[in-house]
Amino acid sequence: MKKVFNINTLLRQKRSKVMWKEADNKLKRTFEFKNFIEAFSFMTRVAIVAEKMNHHPNWSNVYNTVTIELTTHDAGNVVTDNDRKLAEIIDSVA
């Protein structure tokens, strides 16, 4: 069966690869929202997914900005497939 992608999916994947920066054994990205309520709502969506995955981000929030760092502590604080998977999911709920 042929896999079909829509333009929004392709753009999101492209942005994801560009927006997440890998440095110092972490994936890092900053998200900016319209206001605090939107930023906090985003963090709530991420928290639910992270809890289900048992893979929790390091993050901070100042008003409408959320900064996230992903690393796998159990693997010696390095970036693993779990971090990349969570980054993709975070992009999908942003």
CSV table of C-alpha atoms in Angstrom, one decimal:
chain,number,residue,atom,x,y,z
A,1,MET,CA,0.0,0.0,0.0
A,2,LYS,CA,1.3,3.4,-0.9
A,3,LYS,CA,1.9,5.8,2.0
A,4,VAL,CA,0.3,9.2,1.4
A,5,PHE,CA,1.6,12.4,3.1
A,6,ASN,CA,-0.2,15.7,3.1
A,7,ILE,CA,1.7,19.0,2.8
A,8,ASN,CA,1.2,19.9,6.5
A,9,THR,CA,2.9,16.6,7.5
A,10,LEU,CA,5.8,17.2,5.2
A,11,LEU,CA,6.3,20.8,6.4
A,12,ARG,CA,6.1,19.8,10.0
A,13,GLN,CA,8.8,17.1,9.5
A,14,LYS,CA,11.0,19.6,7.7
A,15,ARG,CA,10.6,22.2,10.5
A,16,SER,CA,11.2,19.5,13.1
A,17,LYS,CA,14.6,18.7,11.6
A,18,VAL,CA,15.5,22.4,11.4
A,19,MET,CA,14.1,23.6,14.7
A,20,TRP,CA,15.6,21.0,17.1
A,21,LYS,CA,19.3,21.6,17.7
A,22,GLU,CA,21.5,18.8,18.9
A,23,ALA,CA,24.4,20.0,21.1
A,24,ASP,CA,26.0,19.0,24.4
A,25,ASN,CA,24.2,15.6,24.3
A,26,LYS,CA,20.8,17.2,24.2
A,27,LEU,CA,18.1,18.0,21.7
A,28,LYS,CA,16.9,21.6,22.3
A,29,ARG,CA,14.1,23.7,20.9
A,30,THR,CA,12.3,26.9,22.0
A,31,PHE,CA,8.6,27.3,21.2
A,32,GLU,CA,6.8,30.7,21.2
A,33,PHE,CA,3.1,31.0,21.6
A,34,LYS,CA,0.5,33.8,21.5
A,35,ASN,CA,0.2,34.0,25.3
A,36,PHE,CA,0.8,32.2,28.6
A,37,ILE,CA,-2.4,30.2,28.3
A,38,GLU,CA,-1.4,28.7,25.0
A,39,ALA,CA,2.1,28.0,26.3
A,40,PHE,CA,0.8,26.3,29.4
A,41,SER,CA,-1.7,24.3,27.4
A,42,PHE,CA,1.1,23.0,25.1
A,43,MET,CA,3.1,22.0,28.2
A,44,THR,CA,0.1,20.1,29.5
A,45,ARG,CA,-0.2,18.2,26.2
A,46,VAL,CA,3.5,17.4,26.3
A,47,ALA,CA,3.3,16.3,29.9
A,48,ILE,CA,0.6,13.7,29.2
A,49,VAL,CA,2.6,12.2,26.4
A,50,ALA,CA,5.9,12.3,28.3
A,51,GLU,CA,4.2,10.5,31.3
A,52,LYS,CA,2.8,7.8,29.0
A,53,MET,CA,6.3,7.3,27.5
A,54,ASN,CA,8.0,7.6,30.9
A,55,HIS,CA,10.4,10.0,29.3
A,56,HIS,CA,10.3,13.4,30.8
A,57,PRO,CA,11.8,16.6,29.3
A,58,ASN,CA,13.9,19.3,31.0
A,59,TRP,CA,12.0,22.4,30.3
A,60,SER,CA,11.3,26.0,31.3
A,61,ASN,CA,8.5,28.5,30.7
A,62,VAL,CA,8.5,32.3,30.7
A,63,TYR,CA,5.2,33.8,29.7
A,64,ASN,CA,4.6,32.7,26.1
A,65,THR,CA,7.9,30.9,25.6
A,66,VAL,CA,8.7,27.2,26.4
A,67,THR,CA,12.2,25.9,26.1
A,68,ILE,CA,12.7,22.1,26.0
A,69,GLU,CA,15.8,19.9,26.3
A,70,LEU,CA,15.7,16.2,25.7
A,71,THR,CA,18.3,13.7,26.8
A,72,THR,CA,18.1,10.2,28.2
A,73,HIS,CA,19.4,10.1,31.7
A,74,ASP,CA,19.4,6.2,31.9
A,75,ALA,CA,21.7,6.1,28.9
A,76,GLY,CA,24.3,8.4,30.4
A,77,ASN,CA,22.7,11.7,29.4
A,78,VAL,CA,23.0,11.3,25.7
A,79,VAL,CA,20.4,11.7,22.9
A,80,THR,CA,18.7,8.4,22.0
A,81,ASP,CA,15.8,7.3,19.8
A,82,ASN,CA,13.4,8.0,22.7
A,83,ASP,CA,14.4,11.6,22.6
A,84,ARG,CA,13.9,11.8,18.8
A,85,LYS,CA,10.6,10.1,19.1
A,86,LEU,CA,9.4,12.5,21.8
A,87,ALA,CA,10.7,15.5,19.8
A,88,GLU,CA,8.5,14.3,16.9
A,89,ILE,CA,5.5,13.9,19.1
A,90,ILE,CA,6.1,17.3,20.7
A,91,ASP,CA,6.2,18.9,17.2
A,92,SER,CA,2.9,17.3,16.4
A,93,VAL,CA,1.1,18.8,19.5
A,94,ALA,CA,2.7,22.2,19.2
